[in-house]
Amino acid sequence: MKIRDEYTCPLELTHDITKGKWKPIILWQLGKGVMSLTQLEKDIKGINQKMLLEHLKELMDYGMIGKHSFEGYPLKVEYFLTERGKMLLEAVTIMQSIGIDIMKENNMTDLLKENGFIN
């Protein structure tokens, strides 16, 4: 993914960074700490490795996440939020809170409990 030459406003750029089903979820997971590709794939239900790698690359291109590669066999790679990624996570956290409120209003508390969002 590349930054376009023209935007109507800064929010449009931020939208480009976060658009897609998986990017906010990847940011949310990395907000829990440094993770391997395997751990991210395990924790994000429904994502395949190809899609995960594509979104990780895009988020790295925008400077939201970084990765450490370790020498040796098997190859070990860990992904983490950058400082800018941590700032974006704050917005994702607000979006998560709004989603929780709406789900509560629509009697979806069982699903929230099942997934550990509320007690």
GROMACS .gro file of N, CA, C and O in nm:
model
  476
    1MET      N    1   0.084  -0.117   0.000
    1MET     CA    2   0.000   0.000   0.000
    1MET      C    3   0.089   0.123   0.000
    1MET      O    4   0.192   0.125   0.062
    2LYS      N    5   0.043   0.224  -0.068
    2LYS     CA    6   0.123   0.345  -0.083
    2LYS      C    7   0.039   0.468  -0.050
    2LYS      O    8  -0.081   0.471  -0.077
    3ILE      N    9   0.102   0.567   0.006
    3ILE     CA   10   0.032   0.693   0.032
    3ILE      C   11   0.004   0.759  -0.103
    3ILE      O   12   0.093   0.774  -0.186
    4ARG      N   13  -0.121   0.796  -0.123
    4ARG     CA   14  -0.159   0.861  -0.249
    4ARG      C   15  -0.105   1.003  -0.254
    4ARG      O   16  -0.066   1.059  -0.154
    5ASP      N   17  -0.105   1.060  -0.372
    5ASP     CA   18  -0.057   1.197  -0.390
    5ASP      C   19  -0.158   1.300  -0.342
    5ASP      O   20  -0.120   1.411  -0.305
    6GLU      N   21  -0.287   1.265  -0.344
    6GLU     CA   22  -0.391   1.361  -0.306
    6GLU      C   23  -0.489   1.300  -0.208
    6GLU      O   24  -0.529   1.185  -0.223
    7TYR      N   25  -0.525   1.380  -0.109
    7TYR     CA   26  -0.628   1.344  -0.012
    7TYR      C   27  -0.716   1.466   0.009
    7TYR      O   28  -0.668   1.579   0.001
    8THR      N   29  -0.843   1.443   0.041
    8THR     CA   30  -0.930   1.556   0.071
    8THR      C   31  -0.912   1.603   0.214
    8THR      O   32  -0.936   1.719   0.244
    9CYS      N   33  -0.866   1.511   0.303
    9CYS     CA   34  -0.841   1.547   0.443
    9CYS      C   35  -0.755   1.438   0.508
    9CYS      O   36  -0.745   1.327   0.454
   10PRO      N   37  -0.695   1.467   0.624
   10PRO     CA   38  -0.612   1.368   0.691
   10PRO      C   39  -0.689   1.241   0.731
   10PRO      O   40  -0.631   1.133   0.735
   11LEU      N   41  -0.818   1.255   0.758
   11LEU     CA   42  -0.897   1.139   0.796
   11LEU      C   43  -0.903   1.036   0.683
   11LEU      O   44  -0.905   0.916   0.706
   12GLU      N   45  -0.900   1.085   0.561
   12GLU     CA   46  -0.901   0.995   0.446
   12GLU      C   47  -0.776   0.907   0.445
   12GLU      O   48  -0.781   0.788   0.415
   13LEU      N   49  -0.662   0.965   0.480
   13LEU     CA   50  -0.538   0.888   0.490
   13LEU      C   51  -0.548   0.784   0.601
   13LEU      O   52  -0.513   0.667   0.581
   14THR      N   53  -0.598   0.825   0.716
   14THR     CA   54  -0.615   0.731   0.827
   14THR      C   55  -0.710   0.618   0.789
   14THR      O   56  -0.687   0.502   0.824
   15HIS      N   57  -0.814   0.652   0.714
   15HIS     CA   58  -0.906   0.549   0.666
   15HIS      C   59  -0.833   0.450   0.576
   15HIS      O   60  -0.854   0.329   0.586
   16ASP      N   61  -0.748   0.498   0.486
   16ASP     CA   62  -0.670   0.409   0.400
   16ASP      C   63  -0.587   0.312   0.484
   16ASP      O   64  -0.574   0.195   0.450
   17ILE      N   65  -0.531   0.360   0.592
   17ILE     CA   66  -0.445   0.278   0.677
   17ILE      C   67  -0.525   0.167   0.745
   17ILE      O   68  -0.480   0.053   0.754
   18THR      N   69  -0.646   0.198   0.791
   18THR     CA   70  -0.723   0.103   0.871
   18THR      C   71  -0.831   0.028   0.794
   18THR      O   72  -0.894  -0.061   0.850
   19LYS      N   73  -0.852   0.063   0.666
   19LYS     CA   74  -0.963  -0.001   0.596
   19LYS      C   75  -0.936  -0.149   0.575
   19LYS      O   76  -0.821  -0.192   0.562
   20GLY      N   77  -1.042  -0.223   0.575
   20GLY     CA   78  -1.033  -0.367   0.564
   20GLY      C   79  -1.084  -0.432   0.691
   20GLY      O   80  -1.084  -0.372   0.799
   21LYS      N   81  -1.126  -0.553   0.678
   21LYS     CA   82  -1.185  -0.627   0.789
   21LYS      C   83  -1.085  -0.655   0.901
   21LYS      O   84  -1.120  -0.655   1.019
   22TRP      N   85  -0.959  -0.677   0.866
   22TRP     CA   86  -0.865  -0.733   0.962
   22TRP      C   87  -0.770  -0.634   1.027
   22TRP      O   88  -0.716  -0.662   1.134
   23LYS      N   89  -0.744  -0.521   0.966
   23LYS     CA   90  -0.640  -0.432   1.020
   23LYS      C   91  -0.669  -0.383   1.162
   23LYS      O   92  -0.579  -0.388   1.246
   24PRO      N   93  -0.790  -0.337   1.193
   24PRO     CA   94  -0.814  -0.296   1.332
   24PRO      C   95  -0.798  -0.413   1.430
   24PRO      O   96  -0.749  -0.394   1.542
   25ILE      N   97  -0.834  -0.533   1.387
   25ILE     CA   98  -0.822  -0.650   1.473
   25ILE      C   99  -0.675  -0.685   1.494
   25ILE      O  100  -0.634  -0.721   1.605
   26ILE      N  101  -0.594  -0.673   1.390
   26ILE     CA  102  -0.450  -0.696   1.403
   26ILE      C  103  -0.390  -0.595   1.501
   26ILE      O  104  -0.313  -0.632   1.590
   27LEU      N  105  -0.427  -0.469   1.486
   27LEU     CA  106  -0.379  -0.366   1.578
   27LEU      C  107  -0.420  -0.398   1.722
   27LEU      O  108  -0.341  -0.385   1.816
   28TRP      N  109  -0.544  -0.441   1.738
   28TRP     CA  110  -0.597  -0.476   1.872
   28TRP      C  111  -0.513  -0.589   1.933
   28TRP      O  112  -0.472  -0.582   2.049
   29GLN      N  113  -0.488  -0.693   1.854
   29GLN     CA  114  -0.411  -0.807   1.904
   29GLN      C  115  -0.268  -0.764   1.941
   29GLN      O  116  -0.217  -0.804   2.046
   30LEU      N  117  -0.205  -0.684   1.856
   30LEU     CA  118  -0.070  -0.640   1.885
   30LEU      C  119  -0.065  -0.543   2.004
   30LEU      O  120   0.039  -0.526   2.066
   31GLY      N  121  -0.179  -0.482   2.036
   31GLY     CA  122  -0.188  -0.398   2.154
   31GLY      C  123  -0.169  -0.479   2.282
   31GLY      O  124  -0.134  -0.425   2.387
   32LYS      N  125  -0.187  -0.610   2.273
   32LYS     CA  126  -0.168  -0.698   2.388
   32LYS      C  127  -0.020  -0.728   2.411
   32LYS      O  128   0.018  -0.776   2.516
   33GLY      N  129   0.062  -0.704   2.308
   33GLY     CA  130   0.206  -0.729   2.320
   33GLY      C  131   0.264  -0.783   2.192
   33GLY      O  132   0.194  -0.804   2.093
   34VAL      N  133   0.393  -0.807   2.194
   34VAL     CA  134   0.466  -0.861   2.079
   34VAL      C  135   0.413  -1.001   2.048
   34VAL      O  136   0.390  -1.080   2.139
   35MET      N  137   0.392  -1.029   1.918
   35MET     CA  138   0.338  -1.159   1.879
   35MET      C  139   0.405  -1.212   1.754
   35MET      O  140   0.445  -1.136   1.667
   36SER      N  141   0.409  -1.344   1.746
   36SER     CA  142   0.458  -1.411   1.626
   36SER      C  143   0.344  -1.421   1.525
   36SER      O  144   0.226  -1.403   1.559
   37LEU      N  145   0.380  -1.453   1.402
   37LEU     CA  146   0.279  -1.474   1.298
   37LEU      C  147   0.184  -1.585   1.339
   37LEU      O  148   0.063  -1.574   1.326
   38THR      N  149   0.240  -1.693   1.393
   38THR     CA  150   0.158  -1.807   1.435
   38THR      C  151   0.059  -1.767   1.543
   38THR      O  152  -0.058  -1.806   1.539
   39GLN      N  153   0.105  -1.687   1.639
   39GLN     CA  154   0.015  -1.643   1.747
   39GLN      C  155  -0.095  -1.553   1.693
   39GLN      O  156  -0.211  -1.567   1.731
   40LEU      N  157  -0.061  -1.462   1.604
   40LEU     CA  158  -0.163  -1.375   1.545
   40LEU      C  159  -0.265  -1.457   1.467
   40LEU      O  160  -0.386  -1.436   1.481
   41GLU      N  161  -0.218  -1.553   1.389
   41GLU     CA  162  -0.307  -1.636   1.310
   41GLU      C  163  -0.400  -1.717   1.400
   41GLU      O  164  -0.518  -1.735   1.370
   42LYS      N  165  -0.348  -1.762   1.513
   42LYS     CA  166  -0.428  -1.840   1.608
   42LYS      C  167  -0.533  -1.752   1.678
   42LYS      O  168  -0.647  -1.793   1.697
   43ASP      N  169  -0.493  -1.630   1.713
   43ASP     CA  170  -0.581  -1.542   1.791
   43ASP      C  171  -0.685  -1.470   1.706
   43ASP      O  172  -0.785  -1.421   1.761
   44ILE      N  173  -0.664  -1.460   1.576
   44ILE     CA  174  -0.759  -1.390   1.489
   44ILE      C  175  -0.838  -1.497   1.412
   44ILE      O  176  -0.793  -1.547   1.310
   45LYS      N  177  -0.953  -1.530   1.465
   45LYS     CA  178  -1.034  -1.635   1.404
   45LYS      C  179  -1.084  -1.592   1.266
   45LYS      O  180  -1.136  -1.483   1.249
   46GLY      N  181  -1.065  -1.680   1.168
   46GLY     CA  182  -1.118  -1.655   1.036
   46GLY      C  183  -1.020  -1.597   0.936
   46GLY      O  184  -1.049  -1.591   0.817
   47ILE      N  185  -0.903  -1.553   0.982
   47ILE     CA  186  -0.806  -1.495   0.889
   47ILE      C  187  -0.713  -1.607   0.839
   47ILE      O  188  -0.678  -1.697   0.915
   48ASN      N  189  -0.677  -1.600   0.712
   48ASN     CA  190  -0.579  -1.697   0.662
   48ASN      C  191  -0.442  -1.630   0.658
   48ASN      O  192  -0.429  -1.508   0.666
   49GLN      N  193  -0.338  -1.712   0.645
   49GLN     CA  194  -0.202  -1.660   0.653
   49GLN      C  195  -0.172  -1.560   0.542
   49GLN      O  196  -0.106  -1.458   0.566
   50LYS      N  197  -0.220  -1.586   0.423
   50LYS     CA  198  -0.196  -1.495   0.310
   50LYS      C  199  -0.252  -1.355   0.340
   50LYS      O  200  -0.184  -1.254   0.321
   51MET      N  201  -0.375  -1.350   0.388
   51MET     CA  202  -0.439  -1.222   0.419
   51MET      C  203  -0.367  -1.154   0.536
   51MET      O  204  -0.345  -1.032   0.535
   52LEU      N  205  -0.331  -1.232   0.637
   52LEU     CA  206  -0.260  -1.176   0.752
   52LEU      C  207  -0.128  -1.114   0.709
   52LEU      O  208  -0.097  -1.000   0.746
   53LEU      N  209  -0.051  -1.185   0.628
   53LEU     CA  210   0.077  -1.132   0.582
   53LEU      C  211   0.059  -1.005   0.498
   53LEU      O  212   0.137  -0.910   0.510
   54GLU      N  213  -0.044  -1.003   0.416
   54GLU     CA  214  -0.072  -0.885   0.333
   54GLU      C  215  -0.102  -0.763   0.420
   54GLU      O  216  -0.049  -0.655   0.399
   55HIS      N  217  -0.189  -0.782   0.519
   55HIS     CA  218  -0.225  -0.671   0.607
   55HIS      C  219  -0.108  -0.628   0.696
   55HIS      O  220  -0.090  -0.509   0.722
   56LEU      N  221  -0.029  -0.725   0.743
   56LEU     CA  222   0.089  -0.689   0.822
   56LEU      C  223   0.185  -0.604   0.739
   56LEU      O  224   0.238  -0.504   0.788
   57LYS      N  225   0.205  -0.641   0.614
   57LYS     CA  226   0.293  -0.564   0.526
   57LYS      C  227   0.241  -0.422   0.508
   57LYS      O  228   0.316  -0.324   0.516
   58GLU      N  229   0.110  -0.408   0.483
   58GLU     CA  230   0.052  -0.275   0.465
   58GLU      C  231   0.068  -0.191   0.591
   58GLU      O  232   0.103  -0.073   0.584
   59LEU      N  233   0.041  -0.251   0.707
   59LEU     CA  234   0.056  -0.177   0.832
   59LEU      C  235   0.202  -0.139   0.858
   59LEU      O  236   0.229  -0.031   0.911
   60MET      N  237   0.294  -0.224   0.817
   60MET     CA  238   0.437  -0.190   0.828
   60MET      C  239   0.473  -0.077   0.732
   60MET      O  240   0.547   0.015   0.768
   61ASP      N  241   0.419  -0.083   0.609
   61ASP     CA  242   0.446   0.023   0.511
   61ASP      C  243   0.402   0.160   0.562
   61ASP      O  244   0.466   0.261   0.533
   62TYR      N  245   0.294   0.163   0.639
   62TYR     CA  246   0.244   0.289   0.695
   62TYR      C  247   0.311   0.324   0.828
   62TYR      O  248   0.282   0.428   0.886
   63GLY      N  249   0.397   0.235   0.877
   63GLY     CA  250   0.468   0.264   1.002
   63GLY      C  251   0.387   0.239   1.128
   63GLY      O  252   0.423   0.289   1.234
   64MET      N  253   0.281   0.160   1.118
   64MET     CA  254   0.198   0.131   1.235
   64MET      C  255   0.253   0.016   1.317
   64MET      O  256   0.232   0.009   1.438
   65ILE      N  257   0.319  -0.078   1.249
   65ILE     CA  258   0.378  -0.192   1.318
   65ILE      C  259   0.520  -0.212   1.268
   65ILE      O  260   0.558  -0.162   1.162
   66GLY      N  261   0.596  -0.285   1.345
   66GLY     CA  262   0.731  -0.321   1.307
   66GLY      C  263   0.750  -0.469   1.331
   66GLY      O  264   0.663  -0.537   1.386
   67LYS      N  265   0.864  -0.520   1.289
   67LYS     CA  266   0.893  -0.661   1.315
   67LYS      C  267   1.040  -0.680   1.345
   67LYS      O  268   1.125  -0.606   1.296
   68HIS      N  269   1.064  -0.778   1.429
   68HIS     CA  270   1.199  -0.822   1.460
   68HIS      C  271   1.215  -0.961   1.401
   68HIS      O  272   1.130  -1.047   1.421
   69SER      N  273   1.323  -0.982   1.327
   69SER     CA  274   1.355  -1.113   1.274
   69SER      C  275   1.477  -1.166   1.349
   69SER      O  276   1.575  -1.093   1.367
   70PHE      N  277   1.470  -1.290   1.391
   70PHE     CA  278   1.577  -1.351   1.466
   70PHE      C  279   1.647  -1.457   1.381
   70PHE      O  280   1.582  -1.532   1.310
   71GLU      N  281   1.777  -1.460   1.389
   71GLU     CA  282   1.854  -1.557   1.313
   71GLU      C  283   1.832  -1.697   1.368
   71GLU      O  284   1.790  -1.715   1.482
   72GLY      N  285   1.863  -1.793   1.286
   72GLY     CA  286   1.855  -1.931   1.329
   72GLY      C  287   1.745  -2.006   1.258
   72GLY      O  288   1.674  -1.953   1.173
   73TYR      N  289   1.735  -2.132   1.295
   73TYR     CA  290   1.632  -2.217   1.238
   73TYR      C  291   1.554  -2.281   1.350
   73TYR      O  292   1.616  -2.329   1.445
   74PRO      N  293   1.426  -2.280   1.349
   74PRO     CA  294   1.342  -2.217   1.247
   74PRO      C  295   1.345  -2.065   1.260
   74PRO      O  296   1.371  -2.011   1.368
   75LEU      N  297   1.316  -2.000   1.150
   75LEU     CA  298   1.313  -1.854   1.148
   75LEU      C  299   1.208  -1.805   1.246
   75LEU      O  300   1.097  -1.858   1.252
   76LYS      N  301   1.242  -1.705   1.324
   76LYS     CA  302   1.148  -1.649   1.421
   76LYS      C  303   1.129  -1.501   1.389
   76LYS      O  304   1.227  -1.427   1.375
   77VAL      N  305   1.003  -1.460   1.378
   77VAL     CA  306   0.968  -1.321   1.350
   77VAL      C  307   0.863  -1.278   1.451
   77VAL      O  308   0.769  -1.352   1.479
   78GLU      N  309   0.882  -1.161   1.509
   78GLU     CA  310   0.784  -1.105   1.602
   78GLU      C  311   0.738  -0.969   1.552
   78GLU      O  312   0.818  -0.891   1.502
   79TYR      N  313   0.609  -0.944   1.567
   79TYR     CA  314   0.549  -0.817   1.525
   79TYR      C  315   0.513  -0.737   1.649
   79TYR      O  316   0.477  -0.792   1.753
   80PHE      N  317   0.518  -0.604   1.637
   80PHE     CA  318   0.488  -0.515   1.749
   80PHE      C  319   0.432  -0.383   1.697
   80PHE      O  320   0.451  -0.348   1.581
   81LEU      N  321   0.362  -0.313   1.785
   81LEU     CA  322   0.312  -0.179   1.751
   81LEU      C  323   0.424  -0.077   1.764
   81LEU      O  324   0.501  -0.080   1.860
   82THR      N  325   0.432   0.014   1.670
   82THR     CA  326   0.523   0.127   1.681
   82THR      C  327   0.453   0.234   1.766
   82THR      O  328   0.336   0.218   1.805
   83GLU      N  329   0.521   0.342   1.794
   83GLU     CA  330   0.458   0.450   1.871
   83GLU      C  331   0.335   0.503   1.796
   83GLU      O  332   0.231   0.530   1.857
   84ARG      N  333   0.347   0.519   1.666
   84ARG     CA  334   0.232   0.567   1.587
   84ARG      C  335   0.120   0.463   1.590
   84ARG      O  336   0.002   0.497   1.597
   85GLY      N  337   0.156   0.336   1.585
   85GLY     CA  338   0.057   0.229   1.594
   85GLY      C  339  -0.016   0.230   1.727
   85GLY      O  340  -0.136   0.205   1.734
   86LYS      N  341   0.056   0.263   1.835
   86LYS     CA  342  -0.007   0.273   1.967
   86LYS      C  343  -0.106   0.388   1.970
   86LYS      O  344  -0.212   0.377   2.034
   87MET      N  345  -0.075   0.497   1.901
   87MET     CA  346  -0.170   0.608   1.893
   87MET      C  347  -0.296   0.564   1.819
   87MET      O  348  -0.408   0.595   1.861
   88LEU      N  349  -0.279   0.491   1.709
   88LEU     CA  350  -0.393   0.444   1.632
   88LEU      C  351  -0.474   0.343   1.713
   88LEU      O  352  -0.597   0.338   1.702
   89LEU      N  353  -0.407   0.265   1.797
   89LEU     CA  354  -0.477   0.169   1.882
   89LEU      C  355  -0.576   0.240   1.975
   89LEU      O  356  -0.681   0.185   2.007
   90GLU      N  357  -0.543   0.361   2.016
   90GLU     CA  358  -0.636   0.437   2.101
   90GLU      C  359  -0.769   0.458   2.029
   90GLU      O  360  -0.876   0.445   2.089
   91ALA      N  361  -0.764   0.488   1.900
   91ALA     CA  362  -0.887   0.505   1.822
   91ALA      C  363  -0.960   0.372   1.808
   91ALA      O  364  -1.083   0.366   1.818
   92VAL      N  365  -0.886   0.265   1.786
   92VAL     CA  366  -0.946   0.131   1.773
   92VAL      C  367  -1.014   0.093   1.905
   92VAL      O  368  -1.122   0.034   1.904
   93THR      N  369  -0.953   0.128   2.017
   93THR     CA  370  -1.011   0.099   2.148
   93THR      C  371  -1.144   0.171   2.166
   93THR      O  372  -1.240   0.114   2.219
   94ILE      N  373  -1.152   0.294   2.122
   94ILE     CA  374  -1.278   0.369   2.128
   94ILE      C  375  -1.383   0.300   2.040
   94ILE      O  376  -1.498   0.283   2.081
   95MET      N  377  -1.343   0.258   1.920
   95MET     CA  378  -1.438   0.188   1.831
   95MET      C  379  -1.484   0.059   1.896
   95MET      O  380  -1.603   0.023   1.888
   96GLN      N  381  -1.394  -0.013   1.964
   96GLN     CA  382  -1.430  -0.136   2.034
   96GLN      C  383  -1.534  -0.108   2.143
   96GLN      O  384  -1.632  -0.180   2.156
   97SER      N  385  -1.514  -0.001   2.219
   97SER     CA  386  -1.607   0.035   2.327
   97SER      C  387  -1.746   0.066   2.271
   97SER      O  388  -1.848   0.026   2.330
   98ILE      N  389  -1.751   0.136   2.161
   98ILE     CA  390  -1.880   0.167   2.097
   98ILE      C  391  -1.948   0.038   2.053
   98ILE      O  392  -2.068   0.018   2.074
   99GLY      N  393  -1.871  -0.054   1.995
   99GLY     CA  394  -1.926  -0.183   1.954
   99GLY      C  395  -1.981  -0.262   2.071
   99GLY      O  396  -2.089  -0.322   2.062
  100ILE      N  397  -1.911  -0.261   2.184
  100ILE     CA  398  -1.958  -0.330   2.304
  100ILE      C  399  -2.091  -0.270   2.350
  100ILE      O  400  -2.186  -0.343   2.381
  101ASP      N  401  -2.098  -0.137   2.356
  101ASP     CA  402  -2.222  -0.072   2.398
  101ASP      C  403  -2.339  -0.109   2.307
  101ASP      O  404  -2.449  -0.140   2.355
  102ILE      N  405  -2.318  -0.107   2.178
  102ILE     CA  406  -2.425  -0.140   2.083
  102ILE      C  407  -2.466  -0.286   2.098
  102ILE      O  408  -2.586  -0.319   2.094
  103MET      N  409  -2.369  -0.375   2.117
  103MET     CA  410  -2.402  -0.516   2.135
  103MET      C  411  -2.482  -0.539   2.263
  103MET      O  412  -2.577  -0.618   2.264
  104LYS      N  413  -2.448  -0.468   2.369
  104LYS     CA  414  -2.525  -0.477   2.494
  104LYS      C  415  -2.668  -0.430   2.472
  104LYS      O  416  -2.763  -0.494   2.519
  105GLU      N  417  -2.684  -0.319   2.401
  105GLU     CA  418  -2.817  -0.265   2.372
  105GLU      C  419  -2.902  -0.361   2.289
  105GLU      O  420  -3.024  -0.357   2.293
  106ASN      N  421  -2.836  -0.447   2.212
  106ASN     CA  422  -2.906  -0.541   2.125
  106ASN      C  423  -2.904  -0.684   2.179
  106ASN      O  424  -2.914  -0.780   2.103
  107ASN      N  425  -2.894  -0.693   2.311
  107ASN     CA  426  -2.903  -0.822   2.381
  107ASN      C  427  -2.803  -0.926   2.330
  107ASN      O  428  -2.837  -1.043   2.313
  108MET      N  429  -2.681  -0.883   2.308
  108MET     CA  430  -2.576  -0.974   2.261
  108MET      C  431  -2.471  -0.997   2.370
  108MET      O  432  -2.356  -1.025   2.342
  109THR      N  433  -2.514  -0.988   2.497
  109THR     CA  434  -2.420  -1.002   2.608
  109THR      C  435  -2.360  -1.142   2.616
  109THR      O  436  -2.246  -1.157   2.659
  110ASP      N  437  -2.436  -1.243   2.575
  110ASP     CA  438  -2.381  -1.380   2.578
  110ASP      C  439  -2.257  -1.390   2.489
  110ASP      O  440  -2.157  -1.451   2.528
  111LEU      N  441  -2.264  -1.331   2.372
  111LEU     CA  442  -2.151  -1.332   2.280
  111LEU      C  443  -2.033  -1.255   2.339
  111LEU      O  444  -1.918  -1.299   2.330
  112LEU      N  445  -2.061  -1.143   2.403
  112LEU     CA  446  -1.955  -1.064   2.465
  112LEU      C  447  -1.889  -1.142   2.579
  112LEU      O  448  -1.767  -1.142   2.591
  113LYS      N  449  -1.970  -1.211   2.660
  113LYS     CA  450  -1.916  -1.293   2.769
  113LYS      C  451  -1.835  -1.409   2.714
  113LYS      O  452  -1.725  -1.438   2.764
  114GLU      N  453  -1.887  -1.474   2.613
  114GLU     CA  454  -1.821  -1.590   2.552
  114GLU      C  455  -1.682  -1.555   2.500
  114GLU      O  456  -1.589  -1.636   2.507
  115ASN      N  457  -1.667  -1.432   2.451
  115ASN     CA  458  -1.540  -1.389   2.394
  115ASN      C  459  -1.455  -1.307   2.491
  115ASN      O  460  -1.355  -1.247   2.451
  116GLY      N  461  -1.498  -1.299   2.617
  116GLY     CA  462  -1.418  -1.237   2.721
  116GLY      C  463  -1.418  -1.084   2.724
  116GLY      O  464  -1.329  -1.024   2.782
  117PHE      N  465  -1.519  -1.021   2.663
  117PHE     CA  466  -1.524  -0.876   2.662
  117PHE      C  467  -1.592  -0.819   2.785
  117PHE      O  468  -1.569  -0.705   2.821
  118ILE      N  469  -1.678  -0.898   2.848
  118ILE     CA  470  -1.741  -0.858   2.973
  118ILE      C  471  -1.749  -0.983   3.063
  118ILE      O  472  -1.738  -1.095   3.016
  119ASN      N  473  -1.770  -0.958   3.191
  119ASN     CA  474  -1.782  -1.071   3.287
  119ASN      C  475  -1.926  -1.114   3.298
  119ASN      O  476  -2.019  -1.049   3.282
   0.00000   0.00000   0.00000
